[in-house]
Amino acid sequence: MAASAAVADATIASKCAAFVREELSANDSSHDWFHIDRVRNTAVALAKAEGLDASAQATVELAALLHDLKDWKYSGDEDAGPLAAEAWLVEHGADASLAALVKTVVASVGFKTELGGSSPADALSGADRTIFEVVQDADRLDAIGAVGIARCFTFGGAHDRTIYDPAIKPRIGLSKEEYKLGNPTSLNHFYEKLLTLKDRMKTPSGRAMADARHRHMELFLEQFLAECKGER
């Protein structure tokens, strides 16, 4: 499907932002409106850097705004978010091809989609593939670095995770099923997911931005573990 065929009225992004902000109002601040806004801004910047045209950039913005709608971590339903995103876009006058593309992006953007099996985004090519990649990279960039550290512990606190238990070792090479079970400690989440994201970036601009954020996490973990041992 061609992103350039996706034409919607000029106010759809602002309507979408207002809708998403209300929908996510009950979420903890690891997955709140401000996360969405950061991902939106980063995704659009990456889209420009990767040479996407104005039409594709508009699609990127909508997909970024909707990427955590009815997130399975909160709703318990993997299909709810993609279906709700598509339905909202169609209801608000978006072209059917745009709605279908955004549905595919929302269904594919999460980390778990790469932990075995196929992803709906595997069928995308050309500009549509790049649209998916910049949204996914932007979401992953918000999971690492200083903001990512804050989000990790915010989510952990909201879900009663222990900060750190040296007796509980990270699970390396997680399957999708293991990942969905969650993690008993916030610190292990760095080793099981966050430190792997730099090498999972899809776009050159995303990889470039990930380097400094990844190093910031490494320095944080080095300091954290040294403090736990009474070394610093």
GROMACS .gro file of C-alpha atoms in nm:
model
  232
    1MET     CA    1   0.000   0.000   0.000
    2ALA     CA    2   0.139   0.342  -0.088
    3ALA     CA    3   0.165   0.593   0.193
    4SER     CA    4   0.112   0.875  -0.056
    5ALA     CA    5  -0.242   0.748  -0.113
    6ALA     CA    6  -0.326   0.812   0.250
    7VAL     CA    7  -0.509   1.143   0.253
    8ALA     CA    8  -0.698   1.274   0.553
    9ASP     CA    9  -0.829   1.615   0.653
   10ALA     CA   10  -0.574   1.860   0.790
   11THR     CA   11  -0.701   1.846   1.148
   12ILE     CA   12  -0.683   1.471   1.195
   13ALA     CA   13  -0.348   1.477   1.379
   14SER     CA   14  -0.472   1.729   1.636
   15LYS     CA   15  -0.793   1.532   1.684
   16CYS     CA   16  -0.591   1.215   1.720
   17ALA     CA   17  -0.361   1.371   1.979
   18ALA     CA   18  -0.656   1.486   2.190
   19PHE     CA   19  -0.816   1.141   2.165
   20VAL     CA   20  -0.498   0.958   2.266
   21ARG     CA   21  -0.426   1.195   2.553
   22GLU     CA   22  -0.768   1.117   2.700
   23GLU     CA   23  -0.741   0.743   2.632
   24LEU     CA   24  -0.408   0.714   2.813
   25SER     CA   25  -0.498   0.942   3.104
   26ALA     CA   26  -0.519   0.651   3.350
   27ASN     CA   27  -0.180   0.502   3.256
   28ASP     CA   28   0.123   0.538   3.479
   29SER     CA   29   0.374   0.789   3.349
   30SER     CA   30   0.594   0.530   3.178
   31HIS     CA   31   0.329   0.501   2.905
   32ASP     CA   32   0.142   0.831   2.934
   33TRP     CA   33   0.070   1.115   2.693
   34PHE     CA   34   0.419   1.260   2.735
   35HIS     CA   35   0.572   0.930   2.619
   36ILE     CA   36   0.349   0.947   2.312
   37ASP     CA   37   0.445   1.308   2.243
   38ARG     CA   38   0.817   1.230   2.270
   39VAL     CA   39   0.780   0.934   2.034
   40ARG     CA   40   0.577   1.148   1.792
   41ASN     CA   41   0.842   1.422   1.786
   42THR     CA   42   1.131   1.178   1.749
   43ALA     CA   43   0.955   0.973   1.482
   44VAL     CA   44   0.886   1.281   1.270
   45ALA     CA   45   1.249   1.392   1.308
   46LEU     CA   46   1.369   1.047   1.200
   47ALA     CA   47   1.125   1.048   0.909
   48LYS     CA   48   1.273   1.373   0.783
   49ALA     CA   49   1.627   1.242   0.829
   50GLU     CA   50   1.539   0.927   0.634
   51GLY     CA   51   1.401   1.133   0.345
   52LEU     CA   52   1.029   1.056   0.376
   53ASP     CA   53   0.802   1.304   0.200
   54ALA     CA   54   0.538   1.519   0.370
   55SER     CA   55   0.262   1.264   0.318
   56ALA     CA   56   0.467   0.986   0.471
   57GLN     CA   57   0.569   1.213   0.760
   58ALA     CA   58   0.200   1.276   0.832
   59THR     CA   59   0.142   0.900   0.841
   60VAL     CA   60   0.438   0.859   1.076
   61GLU     CA   61   0.286   1.117   1.309
   62LEU     CA   62  -0.048   0.936   1.324
   63ALA     CA   63   0.113   0.596   1.376
   64ALA     CA   64   0.331   0.735   1.655
   65LEU     CA   65   0.031   0.895   1.823
   66LEU     CA   66  -0.165   0.569   1.813
   67HIS     CA   67   0.114   0.319   1.879
   68ASP     CA   68   0.027   0.257   2.246
   69LEU     CA   69  -0.351   0.275   2.216
   70LYS     CA   70  -0.497  -0.006   2.430
   71ASP     CA   71  -0.146  -0.142   2.483
   72TRP     CA   72  -0.153  -0.513   2.568
   73LYS     CA   73   0.049  -0.447   2.886
   74TYR     CA   74  -0.253  -0.259   3.020
   75SER     CA   75  -0.545  -0.408   2.825
   76GLY     CA   76  -0.430  -0.770   2.819
   77ASP     CA   77  -0.532  -0.796   2.453
   78GLU     CA   78  -0.270  -0.789   2.175
   79ASP     CA   79  -0.528  -0.718   1.904
   80ALA     CA   80  -0.718  -0.436   2.076
   81GLY     CA   81  -0.473  -0.156   1.996
   82PRO     CA   82  -0.426  -0.214   1.622
   83LEU     CA   83  -0.800  -0.262   1.570
   84ALA     CA   84  -0.887   0.049   1.772
   85ALA     CA   85  -0.630   0.258   1.583
   86GLU     CA   86  -0.770   0.152   1.247
   87ALA     CA   87  -1.129   0.207   1.358
   88TRP     CA   88  -1.059   0.556   1.492
   89LEU     CA   89  -0.887   0.664   1.171
   90VAL     CA   90  -1.166   0.534   0.948
   91GLU     CA   91  -1.427   0.698   1.169
   92HIS     CA   92  -1.247   1.030   1.137
   93GLY     CA   93  -1.222   1.029   0.760
   94ALA     CA   94  -0.883   0.876   0.695
   95ASP     CA   95  -0.824   0.687   0.373
   96ALA     CA   96  -0.867   0.310   0.415
   97SER     CA   97  -0.510   0.246   0.300
   98LEU     CA   98  -0.374   0.484   0.563
   99ALA     CA   99  -0.581   0.320   0.836
  100ALA     CA  100  -0.462  -0.025   0.730
  101LEU     CA  101  -0.098   0.084   0.727
  102VAL     CA  102  -0.122   0.241   1.073
  103LYS     CA  103  -0.289  -0.076   1.201
  104THR     CA  104   0.008  -0.277   1.072
  105VAL     CA  105   0.259  -0.041   1.232
  106VAL     CA  106   0.079  -0.048   1.568
  107ALA     CA  107   0.061  -0.428   1.556
  108SER     CA  108   0.433  -0.457   1.479
  109VAL     CA  109   0.609  -0.182   1.671
  110GLY     CA  110   0.645  -0.367   2.004
  111PHE     CA  111   0.956  -0.552   2.122
  112LYS     CA  112   0.773  -0.883   2.154
  113THR     CA  113   0.711  -0.901   1.778
  114GLU     CA  114   1.082  -0.974   1.724
  115LEU     CA  115   1.100  -1.256   1.977
  116GLY     CA  116   1.002  -1.536   1.743
  117GLY     CA  117   0.748  -1.576   1.469
  118SER     CA  118   0.656  -1.332   1.197
  119SER     CA  119   0.550  -0.968   1.223
  120PRO     CA  120   0.272  -0.799   1.024
  121ALA     CA  121   0.533  -0.544   0.915
  122ASP     CA  122   0.731  -0.814   0.734
  123ALA     CA  123   0.507  -0.758   0.431
  124LEU     CA  124   0.582  -0.384   0.410
  125SER     CA  125   0.823  -0.239   0.155
  126GLY     CA  126   0.941   0.097   0.024
  127ALA     CA  127   0.814   0.407   0.203
  128ASP     CA  128   0.564   0.203   0.405
  129ARG     CA  129   0.849  -0.003   0.548
  130THR     CA  130   1.042   0.312   0.639
  131ILE     CA  131   0.732   0.455   0.809
  132PHE     CA  132   0.721   0.148   1.031
  133GLU     CA  133   1.093   0.158   1.100
  134VAL     CA  134   1.105   0.522   1.212
  135VAL     CA  135   0.807   0.477   1.445
  136GLN     CA  136   0.959   0.164   1.596
  137ASP     CA  137   1.300   0.328   1.633
  138ALA     CA  138   1.144   0.634   1.798
  139ASP     CA  139   0.956   0.417   2.046
  140ARG     CA  140   1.274   0.228   2.127
  141LEU     CA  141   1.475   0.546   2.167
  142ASP     CA  142   1.230   0.655   2.437
  143ALA     CA  143   1.299   0.326   2.617
  144ILE     CA  144   1.673   0.392   2.652
  145GLY     CA  145   1.894   0.672   2.778
  146ALA     CA  146   1.800   0.900   3.067
  147VAL     CA  147   1.430   0.895   2.985
  148GLY     CA  148   1.437   0.518   2.942
  149ILE     CA  149   1.593   0.472   3.286
  150ALA     CA  150   1.321   0.687   3.442
  151ARG     CA  151   1.048   0.501   3.254
  152CYS     CA  152   1.184   0.161   3.354
  153PHE     CA  153   1.167   0.234   3.725
  154THR     CA  154   0.835   0.416   3.692
  155PHE     CA  155   0.676   0.111   3.527
  156GLY     CA  156   0.839  -0.117   3.783
  157GLY     CA  157   0.704   0.085   4.074
  158ALA     CA  158   0.356   0.096   3.925
  159HIS     CA  159   0.360  -0.282   3.885
  160ASP     CA  160   0.519  -0.369   4.221
  161ARG     CA  161   0.851  -0.485   4.080
  162THR     CA  162   1.153  -0.514   4.306
  163ILE     CA  163   1.421  -0.264   4.206
  164TYR     CA  164   1.706  -0.515   4.228
  165ASP     CA  165   1.763  -0.860   4.372
  166PRO     CA  166   2.109  -1.006   4.302
  167ALA     CA  167   1.971  -1.357   4.350
  168ILE     CA  168   1.737  -1.314   4.050
  169LYS     CA  169   1.941  -1.340   3.733
  170PRO     CA  170   1.839  -1.185   3.398
  171ARG     CA  171   1.683  -1.416   3.142
  172ILE     CA  172   1.891  -1.388   2.828
  173GLY     CA  173   1.744  -1.473   2.487
  174LEU     CA  174   1.380  -1.442   2.590
  175SER     CA  175   1.099  -1.598   2.391
  176LYS     CA  176   0.785  -1.396   2.326
  177GLU     CA  177   0.599  -1.602   2.586
  178GLU     CA  178   0.869  -1.547   2.849
  179TYR     CA  179   0.877  -1.174   2.781
  180LYS     CA  180   0.500  -1.145   2.822
  181LEU     CA  181   0.524  -1.302   3.167
  182GLY     CA  182   0.694  -0.985   3.287
  183ASN     CA  183   1.000  -0.942   3.504
  184PRO     CA  184   1.032  -0.957   3.884
  185THR     CA  185   1.300  -0.686   3.898
  186SER     CA  186   1.342  -0.354   3.722
  187LEU     CA  187   1.718  -0.388   3.691
  188ASN     CA  188   1.690  -0.714   3.501
  189HIS     CA  189   1.477  -0.535   3.241
  190PHE     CA  190   1.789  -0.352   3.129
  191TYR     CA  191   1.969  -0.677   3.050
  192GLU     CA  192   1.669  -0.859   2.907
  193LYS     CA  193   1.551  -0.579   2.680
  194LEU     CA  194   1.683  -0.225   2.705
  195LEU     CA  195   2.051  -0.298   2.641
  196THR     CA  196   1.957  -0.498   2.331
  197LEU     CA  197   1.769  -0.214   2.163
  198LYS     CA  198   2.070  -0.027   2.021
  199ASP     CA  199   2.149  -0.320   1.794
  200ARG     CA  200   1.783  -0.361   1.696
  201MET     CA  201   1.747  -0.011   1.552
  202LYS     CA  202   1.633  -0.019   1.190
  203THR     CA  203   1.731   0.322   1.047
  204PRO     CA  204   2.073   0.489   1.020
  205SER     CA  205   1.944   0.799   1.201
  206GLY     CA  206   1.791   0.585   1.475
  207ARG     CA  207   2.115   0.393   1.524
  208ALA     CA  208   2.312   0.717   1.547
  209MET     CA  209   2.082   0.856   1.814
  210ALA     CA  210   2.082   0.529   2.009
  211ASP     CA  211   2.458   0.522   2.067
  212ALA     CA  212   2.475   0.799   2.328
  213ARG     CA  213   2.159   0.682   2.502
  214HIS     CA  214   2.293   0.327   2.524
  215ARG     CA  215   2.619   0.449   2.675
  216HIS     CA  216   2.425   0.651   2.933
  217MET     CA  217   2.250   0.332   3.047
  218GLU     CA  218   2.581   0.146   3.070
  219LEU     CA  219   2.726   0.419   3.292
  220PHE     CA  220   2.414   0.420   3.508
  221LEU     CA  221   2.427   0.043   3.558
  222GLU     CA  222   2.799   0.055   3.638
  223GLN     CA  223   2.735   0.317   3.906
  224PHE     CA  224   2.423   0.140   4.038
  225LEU     CA  225   2.598  -0.194   4.087
  226ALA     CA  226   2.905  -0.029   4.240
  227GLU     CA  227   2.683   0.150   4.493
  228CYS     CA  228   2.509  -0.178   4.578
  229LYS     CA  229   2.851  -0.328   4.658
  230GLY     CA  230   2.955  -0.025   4.863
  231GLU     CA  231   3.234   0.055   4.619
  232ARG     CA  232   3.134   0.414   4.535
   0.00000   0.00000   0.00000
